[in-house]
Coordinates of C-alpha atoms and ligand atoms in Angstrom, one line a residue:
X1 CA 17.5 -35.7 -15.8
X2 CA 18.2 -32.1 -14.9
X3 CA 16.9 -29.4 -17.3
X4 CA 19.7 -27.5 -19.0
X5 CA 19.1 -23.9 -20.2
X6 CA 21.3 -22.8 -23.2
X7 CA 22.6 -19.2 -23.4
X8 CA 19.9 -18.2 -26.0
X9 CA 17.1 -19.1 -23.5
X10 CA 18.6 -17.9 -20.3
X11 CA 20.8 -14.9 -21.1
X12 CA 23.5 -14.2 -18.5
X13 CA 25.6 -11.0 -18.8
X14 CA 29.4 -11.1 -18.7
X15 CA 29.4 -10.1 -15.0
X16 CA 27.2 -13.1 -14.1
X17 CA 24.0 -11.0 -13.7
X18 CA 20.7 -11.9 -15.4
X19 CA 20.0 -10.3 -18.8
X20 CA 17.4 -7.5 -18.1
X21 CA 17.5 -7.0 -14.3
X22 CA 21.4 -7.0 -14.1
X23 CA 20.9 -8.7 -10.7
X24 CA 23.4 -11.5 -9.6
X25 CA 22.0 -14.6 -7.9
X26 CA 23.5 -13.8 -4.5
X27 CA 21.7 -10.4 -4.4
X28 CA 18.2 -11.9 -4.4
X29 CA 16.3 -12.1 -1.1
X30 CA 13.4 -14.5 -0.5
X31 CA 11.1 -11.6 0.2
X32 CA 10.5 -9.5 -2.9
X33 CA 8.6 -6.2 -3.3
X34 CA 7.6 -5.3 -6.8
X35 CA 6.6 -1.7 -7.8
X36 CA 5.8 -0.3 -11.2
X37 CA 7.5 3.1 -10.9
X38 CA 11.4 2.9 -10.7
X39 CA 11.1 6.0 -8.4
X40 CA 9.1 4.0 -5.9
X41 CA 12.1 1.7 -5.3
X42 CA 14.0 4.4 -3.5
X43 CA 10.9 5.2 -1.4
X44 CA 10.7 1.5 -0.3
X45 CA 14.5 1.4 0.3
X46 CA 14.4 4.6 2.3
X47 CA 12.9 2.4 5.1
X48 CA 15.8 -0.1 5.0
X49 CA 18.5 -0.1 7.7
X50 CA 21.2 -1.0 5.2
X51 CA 21.6 -1.6 1.5
X52 CA 23.7 -4.4 0.1
X53 CA 23.2 -3.8 -3.6
X54 CA 21.7 -1.3 -5.9
X55 CA 21.5 -1.8 -9.7
X56 CA 19.5 -0.3 -12.6
X57 CA 18.9 -1.2 -16.2
X58 CA 16.1 0.1 -18.4
X59 CA 12.9 0.3 -16.2
X60 CA 14.2 -2.3 -13.8
X61 CA 15.8 -0.8 -10.7
X62 CA 16.7 -3.2 -7.8
X63 CA 17.8 -2.6 -4.2
X64 CA 18.4 -5.4 -1.7
X65 CA 18.6 -4.4 2.0
X66 CA 17.3 -5.1 5.5
X67 CA 14.1 -3.9 7.2
X68 CA 13.8 -4.7 10.9
X69 CA 16.1 -7.7 10.4
X70 CA 14.3 -9.0 7.3
X71 CA 16.2 -9.3 4.1
X72 CA 14.1 -7.8 1.3
X73 CA 14.7 -7.1 -2.4
X74 CA 12.7 -4.4 -4.1
X75 CA 12.4 -4.3 -7.9
X76 CA 10.6 -2.0 -10.3
X77 CA 8.8 -3.6 -13.2
X78 CA 7.8 -0.6 -15.3
X79 CA 4.3 -0.8 -16.8
X80 CA 2.5 -3.8 -18.0
X81 CA 2.3 -7.6 -18.0
X82 CA 5.0 -8.0 -20.6
X83 CA 7.5 -6.7 -18.1
X84 CA 6.2 -9.0 -15.4
X85 CA 7.0 -11.9 -17.8
X86 CA 10.6 -10.7 -17.8
X87 CA 10.9 -9.9 -14.1
X88 CA 9.2 -13.1 -12.9
X89 CA 11.2 -15.4 -15.2
X90 CA 14.5 -13.7 -14.3
X91 CA 13.8 -13.7 -10.5
X92 CA 12.8 -17.4 -10.7
X93 CA 16.0 -18.2 -12.7
X94 CA 18.1 -16.3 -10.1
X95 CA 16.5 -18.4 -7.3
X96 CA 16.2 -21.8 -9.0
X97 CA 18.8 -22.2 -11.8
X98 CA 22.5 -22.6 -11.1
X99 CA 24.1 -19.9 -13.2
X100 CA 27.5 -21.8 -13.4
X101 CA 26.1 -25.1 -14.7
X102 CA 22.9 -23.6 -16.3
X103 CA 20.9 -26.5 -14.8
X104 CA 17.8 -26.4 -12.5
X105 CA 18.8 -26.6 -8.9
X106 CA 18.0 -29.8 -6.8
X107 CA 16.3 -27.8 -4.1
X108 CA 13.3 -25.5 -5.0
X109 CA 13.6 -22.1 -3.4
X110 CA 10.2 -20.4 -2.9
X111 CA 9.9 -16.6 -3.2
X112 CA 7.3 -14.4 -1.5
X113 CA 6.3 -11.5 -3.8
X114 CA 4.2 -8.5 -3.0
X115 CA 3.4 -5.9 -5.6
X116 CA 2.7 -2.4 -4.3
X117 CA 1.0 -0.4 -7.1
X118 CA -1.6 2.2 -8.0
X119 CA -5.0 1.5 -9.5
X120 CA -8.3 2.8 -10.7
X121 CA -11.3 2.0 -8.4
X122 CA -14.6 0.8 -9.9
X123 CA -17.0 0.5 -6.9
X124 CA -18.5 2.8 -4.3
X125 CA -16.3 1.1 -1.7
X126 CA -13.1 1.9 -3.6
X127 CA -12.7 5.7 -3.3
X128 CA -9.4 7.5 -4.0
X129 CA -6.9 6.5 -1.2
X130 CA -8.3 3.0 -0.6
X131 CA -5.9 0.1 -0.4
X132 CA -7.3 -2.8 -2.6
X133 CA -5.8 -6.2 -2.4
X134 CA -6.3 -8.4 -5.5
X135 CA -7.8 -11.7 -4.2
X136 CA -8.5 -12.7 -7.8
X137 CA -7.2 -11.1 -11.0
X138 CA -8.7 -11.2 -14.4
X139 CA -6.0 -10.9 -17.0
X140 CA -6.9 -9.0 -20.1
X141 CA -3.2 -9.4 -21.2
X142 CA -3.2 -12.9 -22.5
X143 CA 0.2 -13.7 -21.0
X144 CA -0.8 -16.9 -19.2
X145 CA -2.3 -18.4 -22.3
X146 CA 1.3 -19.0 -23.6
X147 CA 2.2 -21.3 -20.7
X148 CA 1.2 -25.0 -20.2
X149 CA -0.7 -25.6 -17.1
X150 CA -2.8 -22.4 -17.4
X151 CA -6.1 -24.3 -17.2
X152 CA -5.0 -26.1 -14.1
X153 CA -4.4 -22.9 -12.1
X154 CA -7.1 -20.7 -13.4
X155 CA -10.8 -20.4 -12.3
X156 CA -12.4 -21.6 -15.6
X157 CA -16.0 -21.3 -14.3
X158 CA -15.4 -17.6 -13.3
X159 CA -13.8 -17.0 -16.8
X160 CA -16.9 -18.4 -18.6
X161 CA -19.3 -16.4 -16.4
X162 CA -17.3 -13.2 -17.0
X163 CA -17.2 -13.8 -20.8
X164 CA -20.9 -14.6 -21.0
X165 CA -21.7 -11.4 -19.0
X166 CA -19.5 -9.2 -21.3
X167 CA -20.9 -10.9 -24.5
X168 CA -17.5 -10.7 -26.1
X169 CA -16.5 -13.2 -28.9
X170 CA -14.2 -13.3 -31.9
X171 CA -11.9 -10.3 -32.1
X172 CA -14.0 -8.2 -29.7
X173 CA -11.6 -7.2 -26.8
X174 CA -9.5 -10.4 -27.4
X175 CA -7.4 -12.2 -26.1
X176 CA -9.5 -14.4 -23.8
X177 CA -9.3 -13.2 -20.2
X178 CA -7.9 -15.6 -17.6
X179 CA -8.9 -15.6 -13.9
X180 CA -6.3 -16.4 -11.2
X181 CA -6.1 -16.3 -7.4
X182 CA -3.4 -14.6 -5.3
X183 CA -1.7 -16.6 -2.5
X184 CA -4.4 -16.9 0.3
X185 CA -1.7 -17.2 3.0
X186 CA 0.1 -14.0 1.9
X187 CA -3.2 -12.0 1.6
X188 CA -4.3 -13.1 5.1
X189 CA -0.9 -11.9 6.5
X190 CA -0.5 -8.7 4.5
X191 CA -4.1 -7.4 3.9
X192 CA -5.4 -8.5 7.4
X193 CA -8.8 -6.8 7.9
X194 CA -7.9 -3.3 7.1
X195 CA -7.6 -3.5 3.3
X196 CA -10.4 -4.1 0.8
X197 CA -10.2 -7.5 -0.9
X198 CA -11.4 -7.6 -4.4
X199 CA -11.3 -8.7 -8.0
X200 CA -8.8 -6.8 -10.1
X201 CA -8.8 -6.5 -13.9
X202 CA -5.2 -6.4 -15.1
X203 CA -5.6 -4.6 -18.4
X204 CA -3.3 -4.7 -21.5
X205 CA -3.4 -0.8 -21.6
X206 CA -4.3 2.2 -19.6
X207 CA -6.8 3.7 -22.0
X208 CA -9.0 1.5 -24.3
X209 CA -8.6 -1.7 -22.3
X210 CA -9.7 0.2 -19.1
X211 CA -12.6 1.7 -20.9
X212 CA -11.0 5.2 -21.1
X213 CA -12.2 7.0 -24.3
X214 CA -10.2 10.0 -25.5
X215 CA -10.4 10.7 -29.3
X216 CA -10.8 7.1 -30.5
X217 CA -14.1 5.3 -29.7
X218 CA -14.1 2.0 -27.8
X219 CA -14.9 -1.3 -29.4
X220 CA -17.5 -1.9 -26.6
X221 CA -18.8 1.4 -25.3
X222 CA -20.7 -0.4 -22.5
X223 CA -17.5 -2.2 -21.3
X224 CA -17.1 -0.5 -17.9
X225 CA -20.8 -0.4 -17.1
X226 CA -20.9 -4.2 -17.6
X227 CA -17.7 -4.7 -15.6
X228 CA -19.0 -2.6 -12.7
X229 CA -22.3 -4.6 -12.7
X230 CA -20.7 -8.0 -13.0
X231 CA -21.2 -10.3 -9.9
X232 CA -20.2 -14.0 -9.6
X233 CA -20.5 -16.0 -6.3
X234 CA -20.4 -12.8 -4.3
X235 CA -17.4 -11.4 -6.1
X236 CA -17.5 -7.9 -7.7
X237 CA -14.8 -6.3 -9.8
X238 CA -13.2 -3.7 -7.7
X239 CA -10.3 -2.1 -9.7
X240 CA -8.2 -1.8 -12.8
X241 CA -4.4 -2.0 -12.9
X242 CA -2.0 -3.7 -15.3
X243 CA 0.2 -6.4 -13.7
X244 CA -1.5 -8.4 -11.0
X245 CA -2.8 -11.3 -13.3
X246 CA 0.6 -12.0 -14.7
X247 CA 2.2 -11.9 -11.3
X248 CA -0.3 -14.2 -9.7
X249 CA -0.4 -16.5 -12.7
X250 CA 3.3 -17.0 -13.2
X251 CA 3.8 -17.3 -9.4
X252 CA 1.3 -20.1 -9.3
X253 CA 2.9 -21.9 -12.2
X254 CA 6.4 -21.5 -10.7
X255 CA 5.4 -22.4 -7.1
X256 CA 6.0 -19.0 -5.5
X257 CA 3.6 -17.0 -3.3
X258 CA 2.4 -13.7 -4.7
X259 CA -0.1 -11.0 -4.1
X260 CA -0.9 -7.4 -5.3
X261 CA -2.1 -4.5 -3.2
X262 CA -2.8 -1.1 -4.9
X263 CA -3.7 2.3 -3.8
X264 CA -6.7 3.8 -5.6
X265 CA -5.6 7.0 -7.4
X266 CA -8.6 7.4 -9.7
X267 CA -12.2 6.5 -9.1
X268 CA -13.9 5.8 -12.4
X269 CA -17.4 5.8 -11.0
X270 CA -17.3 9.3 -9.7
X271 CA -14.7 10.6 -12.1
X272 CA -12.1 11.8 -9.7
X273 CA -8.3 11.4 -9.5
X274 CA -5.5 12.2 -7.1
X275 CA -1.9 12.6 -8.5
X276 CA -0.4 13.8 -5.2
X277 CA -0.4 10.3 -3.6
X278 CA 3.3 10.0 -2.5
X279 CA 2.6 10.2 1.3
X280 CA -0.4 7.8 1.2
X281 CA 1.5 5.2 -0.8
X282 CA 4.4 5.5 1.8
X283 CA 1.9 4.4 4.5
X284 CA 1.0 1.4 2.3
X285 CA 4.7 0.6 1.8
X286 CA 5.4 0.7 5.5
X287 CA 2.4 -1.6 6.2
X288 CA 3.6 -4.1 3.7
X289 CA 7.2 -4.0 5.0
X290 CA 5.9 -4.7 8.5
X291 CA 3.7 -7.6 7.5
X292 CA 5.7 -9.4 4.7
Ligands
R1P1 C1 -0.4 2.9 -15.0 O1 -0.4 4.3 -14.7 C2 0.5 2.1 -14.1 O2 0.1 2.3 -12.7 C3 -0.3 1.1 -12.1 C4 -0.7 0.2 -13.3 O3 -0.7 -1.2 -13.0 C5 0.4 0.6 -14.3 O4 1.6 0.0 -14.2 O5 0.6 0.5 -11.3 P1 2.1 1.1 -10.8 O6 1.8 2.4 -10.1 O7 2.7 0.1 -9.9 O8 2.9 1.3 -12.1
URA2 N1 -3.3 2.5 -12.8 C1 -4.1 2.0 -13.7 O1 -3.8 1.0 -14.4 N2 -5.3 2.5 -13.9 C2 -5.8 3.6 -13.2 O2 -6.9 4.1 -13.4 C3 -4.9 4.2 -12.2 C4 -3.7 3.6 -12.0

Protein backbone atom coordinates (compact mmCIF):
# COMPACT_ATOMS: atom_id res chain seq x y z
CA UNK A 1 0.00 0.00 0.00
CA UNK A 2 1.23 3.48 -0.88
CA UNK A 3 2.09 5.75 2.04
CA UNK A 4 -0.23 8.80 2.37
CA UNK A 5 1.03 12.04 3.98
CA UNK A 6 -1.69 14.26 5.56
CA UNK A 7 -1.44 18.07 5.45
CA UNK A 8 -0.11 18.32 9.03
CA UNK A 9 2.90 16.09 8.16
CA UNK A 10 3.73 17.39 4.70
CA UNK A 11 2.69 21.05 4.63
CA UNK A 12 2.06 22.39 1.10
CA UNK A 13 1.50 26.11 0.54
CA UNK A 14 -1.53 27.39 -1.40
CA UNK A 15 0.60 27.94 -4.51
CA UNK A 16 1.66 24.27 -4.50
CA UNK A 17 5.14 24.89 -3.08
CA UNK A 18 6.64 23.05 -0.12
CA UNK A 19 6.20 24.76 3.29
CA UNK A 20 9.63 26.23 4.20
CA UNK A 21 11.53 26.27 0.91
CA UNK A 22 8.61 27.65 -1.16
CA UNK A 23 9.91 25.50 -4.03
CA UNK A 24 7.47 23.73 -6.40
CA UNK A 25 8.20 20.11 -7.48
CA UNK A 26 8.88 21.05 -11.12
CA UNK A 27 11.64 23.48 -10.06
CA UNK A 28 13.90 20.84 -8.48
CA UNK A 29 16.90 19.54 -10.45
CA UNK A 30 18.52 16.14 -9.78
CA UNK A 31 21.82 17.85 -8.96
CA UNK A 32 21.63 20.05 -5.86
CA UNK A 33 24.21 22.34 -4.30
CA UNK A 34 23.65 23.31 -0.67
CA UNK A 35 25.31 26.33 0.92
CA UNK A 36 24.89 27.77 4.40
CA UNK A 37 24.93 31.47 3.56
CA UNK A 38 21.96 32.73 1.47
CA UNK A 39 24.40 35.24 -0.10
CA UNK A 40 26.41 32.32 -1.50
CA UNK A 41 23.42 31.22 -3.63
CA UNK A 42 23.83 34.21 -5.96
CA UNK A 43 27.57 33.49 -6.16
CA UNK A 44 26.87 29.92 -7.33
CA UNK A 45 24.11 31.06 -9.70
CA UNK A 46 26.38 33.75 -11.19
CA UNK A 47 28.03 30.85 -13.08
CA UNK A 48 24.70 29.66 -14.56
CA UNK A 49 23.92 30.30 -18.23
CA UNK A 50 20.24 30.75 -17.44
CA UNK A 51 17.91 30.82 -14.42
CA UNK A 52 14.49 29.18 -14.51
CA UNK A 53 13.35 30.03 -10.99
CA UNK A 54 14.41 32.07 -7.98
CA UNK A 55 12.56 31.97 -4.66
CA UNK A 56 13.36 33.02 -1.08
CA UNK A 57 11.78 32.35 2.30
CA UNK A 58 13.49 32.85 5.70
CA UNK A 59 17.10 31.61 5.33
CA UNK A 60 16.19 29.34 2.41
CA UNK A 61 17.02 30.90 -0.96
CA UNK A 62 16.75 28.70 -4.05
CA UNK A 63 17.77 29.17 -7.68
CA UNK A 64 17.51 26.54 -10.42
CA UNK A 65 19.47 27.06 -13.62
CA UNK A 66 21.85 25.50 -16.09
CA UNK A 67 25.65 25.22 -15.92
CA UNK A 68 27.40 23.88 -19.07
CA UNK A 69 24.18 22.11 -20.00
CA UNK A 70 23.65 20.56 -16.52
CA UNK A 71 20.44 21.44 -14.67
CA UNK A 72 21.36 22.38 -11.10
CA UNK A 73 19.41 23.66 -8.09
CA UNK A 74 21.26 25.70 -5.45
CA UNK A 75 19.66 26.11 -2.01
CA UNK A 76 20.85 27.89 1.14
CA UNK A 77 20.25 26.08 4.41
CA UNK A 78 21.24 28.75 6.93
CA UNK A 79 23.24 27.51 9.91
CA UNK A 80 22.88 24.17 11.66
CA UNK A 81 21.66 20.58 11.40
CA UNK A 82 18.11 21.52 12.40
CA UNK A 83 17.84 23.37 9.08
CA UNK A 84 19.28 20.37 7.21
CA UNK A 85 16.41 18.29 8.63
CA UNK A 86 13.97 20.75 7.02
CA UNK A 87 15.82 21.12 3.72
CA UNK A 88 16.49 17.40 3.19
CA UNK A 89 12.96 16.31 4.08
CA UNK A 90 11.41 18.98 1.84
CA UNK A 91 13.77 18.26 -1.09
CA UNK A 92 13.07 14.53 -0.77
CA UNK A 93 9.33 15.23 -0.64
CA UNK A 94 9.57 17.39 -3.79
CA UNK A 95 11.34 14.52 -5.55
CA UNK A 96 9.53 11.48 -4.21
CA UNK A 97 6.01 12.46 -3.09
CA UNK A 98 3.19 13.34 -5.48
CA UNK A 99 1.94 16.75 -4.26
CA UNK A 100 -1.52 16.16 -5.87
CA UNK A 101 -2.30 12.78 -4.29
CA UNK A 102 0.01 13.20 -1.24
CA UNK A 103 1.27 9.66 -1.86
CA UNK A 104 4.80 8.32 -2.30
CA UNK A 105 5.66 8.06 -6.01
CA UNK A 106 6.07 4.59 -7.60
CA UNK A 107 9.49 5.39 -9.03
CA UNK A 108 12.26 6.52 -6.61
CA UNK A 109 14.14 9.61 -7.81
CA UNK A 110 17.71 9.88 -6.51
CA UNK A 111 19.24 13.30 -5.86
CA UNK A 112 22.94 14.15 -5.88
CA UNK A 113 23.73 16.74 -3.21
CA UNK A 114 26.99 18.59 -2.61
CA UNK A 115 27.31 21.01 0.29
CA UNK A 116 29.85 23.82 -0.23
CA UNK A 117 30.62 25.36 3.16
CA UNK A 118 33.22 26.95 5.39
CA UNK A 119 34.90 25.22 8.32
CA UNK A 120 37.54 25.38 11.05
CA UNK A 121 40.69 23.30 10.45
CA UNK A 122 42.11 21.11 13.22
CA UNK A 123 45.30 19.60 11.81
CA UNK A 124 48.63 20.87 10.41
CA UNK A 125 47.47 19.74 6.91
CA UNK A 126 44.35 21.94 7.07
CA UNK A 127 45.64 25.56 7.01
CA UNK A 128 43.35 28.46 6.06
CA UNK A 129 42.31 28.12 2.40
CA UNK A 130 42.38 24.28 2.29
CA UNK A 131 39.39 22.49 0.70
CA UNK A 132 38.40 19.65 3.04
CA UNK A 133 36.03 16.97 1.89
CA UNK A 134 34.15 15.12 4.67
CA UNK A 135 34.72 11.43 4.02
CA UNK A 136 33.18 10.70 7.42
CA UNK A 137 31.18 13.03 9.64
CA UNK A 138 30.77 12.82 13.38
CA UNK A 139 27.44 14.35 14.31
CA UNK A 140 27.40 16.18 17.64
CA UNK A 141 23.88 17.33 16.75
CA UNK A 142 21.85 14.22 17.68
CA UNK A 143 19.58 14.56 14.64
CA UNK A 144 19.99 11.07 13.22
CA UNK A 145 19.17 9.51 16.60
CA UNK A 146 15.50 10.42 15.94
CA UNK A 147 15.28 8.26 12.78
CA UNK A 148 14.84 4.47 12.57
CA UNK A 149 17.66 2.76 10.72
CA UNK A 150 20.30 5.01 12.28
CA UNK A 151 22.32 2.03 13.56
CA UNK A 152 22.26 0.35 10.15
CA UNK A 153 23.91 3.29 8.38
CA UNK A 154 26.34 4.51 11.05
CA UNK A 155 29.86 3.30 11.87
CA UNK A 156 29.16 2.02 15.39
CA UNK A 157 32.73 0.83 16.10
CA UNK A 158 34.07 4.30 15.20
CA UNK A 159 31.44 5.88 17.49
CA UNK A 160 32.51 3.64 20.41
CA UNK A 161 36.22 4.34 19.82
CA UNK A 162 35.56 8.10 19.71
CA UNK A 163 33.40 8.13 22.87
CA UNK A 164 35.96 6.01 24.77
CA UNK A 165 38.72 8.38 23.67
CA UNK A 166 36.78 11.48 24.77
CA UNK A 167 35.76 9.87 28.09
CA UNK A 168 32.29 11.43 27.88
CA UNK A 169 29.28 9.88 29.63
CA UNK A 170 25.96 10.99 31.13
CA UNK A 171 25.19 14.64 30.36
CA UNK A 172 28.79 15.48 29.45
CA UNK A 173 28.66 16.93 25.93
CA UNK A 174 25.49 14.85 25.14
CA UNK A 175 23.76 13.80 22.86
CA UNK A 176 25.66 10.72 21.72
CA UNK A 177 27.70 11.41 18.58
CA UNK A 178 26.91 9.42 15.41
CA UNK A 179 29.43 8.58 12.67
CA UNK A 180 28.32 8.50 9.04
CA UNK A 181 30.03 8.17 5.63
CA UNK A 182 29.49 10.46 2.64
CA UNK A 183 28.80 8.95 -0.81
CA UNK A 184 32.10 7.37 -1.93
CA UNK A 185 31.20 7.69 -5.62
CA UNK A 186 30.44 11.40 -5.29
CA UNK A 187 33.62 12.08 -3.29
CA UNK A 188 35.78 10.31 -5.88
CA UNK A 189 34.20 12.40 -8.67
CA UNK A 190 34.18 15.79 -6.92
CA UNK A 191 37.20 15.71 -4.56
CA UNK A 192 39.49 13.80 -6.99
CA UNK A 193 43.08 14.02 -5.70
CA UNK A 194 43.29 17.77 -5.11
CA UNK A 195 41.16 18.10 -1.97
CA UNK A 196 42.00 16.88 1.54
CA UNK A 197 39.75 13.97 2.59
CA UNK A 198 39.01 13.88 6.26
CA UNK A 199 36.75 13.34 9.22
CA UNK A 200 34.53 16.29 10.05
CA UNK A 201 32.81 17.01 13.33
CA UNK A 202 29.43 18.61 12.66
CA UNK A 203 28.84 20.53 15.88
CA UNK A 204 25.57 21.69 17.39
CA UNK A 205 27.02 25.19 17.86
CA UNK A 206 29.90 27.42 16.77
CA UNK A 207 31.32 28.17 20.22
CA UNK A 208 31.11 25.61 23.08
CA UNK A 209 30.48 22.56 20.87
CA UNK A 210 33.58 23.49 18.80
CA UNK A 211 35.65 24.09 21.93
CA UNK A 212 35.63 27.92 21.62
CA UNK A 213 35.67 29.48 25.07
CA UNK A 214 34.66 33.12 25.43
CA UNK A 215 33.26 34.17 28.83
CA UNK A 216 31.65 30.85 29.83
CA UNK A 217 34.01 27.95 30.63
CA UNK A 218 33.66 24.68 28.68
CA UNK A 219 32.29 21.47 30.23
CA UNK A 220 35.40 19.66 28.96
CA UNK A 221 38.37 22.08 28.75
CA UNK A 222 40.46 19.36 27.08
CA UNK A 223 37.85 18.73 24.34
CA UNK A 224 39.79 20.04 21.35
CA UNK A 225 43.15 18.62 22.48
CA UNK A 226 41.51 15.19 22.65
CA UNK A 227 39.76 15.67 19.29
CA UNK A 228 43.00 16.71 17.58
CA UNK A 229 44.84 13.69 19.02
CA UNK A 230 42.12 11.12 18.19
CA UNK A 231 43.05 8.48 15.61
CA UNK A 232 41.07 5.42 14.52
CA UNK A 233 42.08 3.02 11.71
CA UNK A 234 44.24 5.76 10.15
CA UNK A 235 41.47 8.42 10.32
CA UNK A 236 42.16 11.71 12.09
CA UNK A 237 39.61 14.46 12.71
CA UNK A 238 40.34 17.28 10.27
CA UNK A 239 37.70 19.98 10.73
CA UNK A 240 34.63 21.42 12.44
CA UNK A 241 31.50 22.64 10.67
CA UNK A 242 27.81 22.31 11.47
CA UNK A 243 25.82 20.43 8.82
CA UNK A 244 27.72 17.55 7.14
CA UNK A 245 26.54 14.77 9.49
CA UNK A 246 22.83 15.49 9.06
CA UNK A 247 23.27 15.80 5.29
CA UNK A 248 25.21 12.52 4.97
CA UNK A 249 22.94 10.73 7.47
CA UNK A 250 19.56 11.74 6.04
CA UNK A 251 20.81 11.16 2.49
CA UNK A 252 21.86 7.61 3.38
CA UNK A 253 18.49 6.89 5.01
CA UNK A 254 16.58 8.40 2.06
CA UNK A 255 18.73 6.77 -0.66
CA UNK A 256 20.32 9.94 -2.07
CA UNK A 257 24.03 10.61 -2.74
CA UNK A 258 25.59 13.39 -0.68
CA UNK A 259 28.90 14.90 0.31
CA UNK A 260 30.27 18.05 1.95
CA UNK A 261 33.32 20.04 0.96
CA UNK A 262 34.36 23.07 3.00
CA UNK A 263 36.98 25.74 2.74
CA UNK A 264 39.00 26.27 5.92
CA UNK A 265 38.52 29.85 7.14
CA UNK A 266 39.97 29.41 10.65
CA UNK A 267 42.77 27.15 11.83
CA UNK A 268 42.20 26.29 15.47
CA UNK A 269 45.69 24.85 15.99
CA UNK A 270 47.63 27.95 15.04
CA UNK A 271 44.82 30.36 15.99
CA UNK A 272 44.43 32.18 12.69
CA UNK A 273 41.38 33.13 10.63
CA UNK A 274 40.52 34.69 7.29
CA UNK A 275 37.23 36.51 6.78
CA UNK A 276 38.00 37.73 3.24
CA UNK A 277 37.42 34.36 1.57
CA UNK A 278 34.94 35.24 -1.21
CA UNK A 279 37.34 34.73 -4.14
CA UNK A 280 38.76 31.48 -2.79
CA UNK A 281 35.32 29.99 -2.20
CA UNK A 282 34.38 30.96 -5.76
CA UNK A 283 37.24 28.72 -6.97
CA UNK A 284 35.75 25.88 -4.92
CA UNK A 285 32.27 26.61 -6.32
CA UNK A 286 33.54 26.49 -9.89
CA UNK A 287 35.40 23.21 -9.25
CA UNK A 288 32.27 21.59 -7.79
CA UNK A 289 30.06 22.88 -10.65
CA UNK A 290 32.49 21.35 -13.18
CA UNK A 291 32.64 17.98 -11.43
CA UNK A 292 29.10 17.43 -10.13
C1 LIG B 1 29.20 28.94 10.94
O1 LIG B 1 29.85 30.14 10.75
C2 LIG B 1 28.63 28.39 9.66
O2 LIG B 1 29.68 28.26 8.68
C3 LIG B 1 29.82 26.91 8.25
C4 LIG B 1 29.20 26.13 9.39
O3 LIG B 1 28.86 24.82 9.02
C5 LIG B 1 28.05 27.00 9.82
O4 LIG B 1 26.92 26.86 9.02
O5 LIG B 1 29.25 26.62 7.00
P1 LIG B 1 28.56 27.66 5.97
O6 LIG B 1 29.62 28.65 5.62
O7 LIG B 1 28.11 26.87 4.80
O8 LIG B 1 27.38 28.29 6.68
N1 LIG C 1 32.44 27.23 10.40
C1 LIG C 1 32.43 26.54 11.56
O1 LIG C 1 31.46 25.88 11.89
N2 LIG C 1 33.53 26.62 12.35
C2 LIG C 1 34.60 27.35 12.04
O2 LIG C 1 35.55 27.41 12.83
C3 LIG C 1 34.58 28.08 10.83
C4 LIG C 1 33.49 28.00 10.02
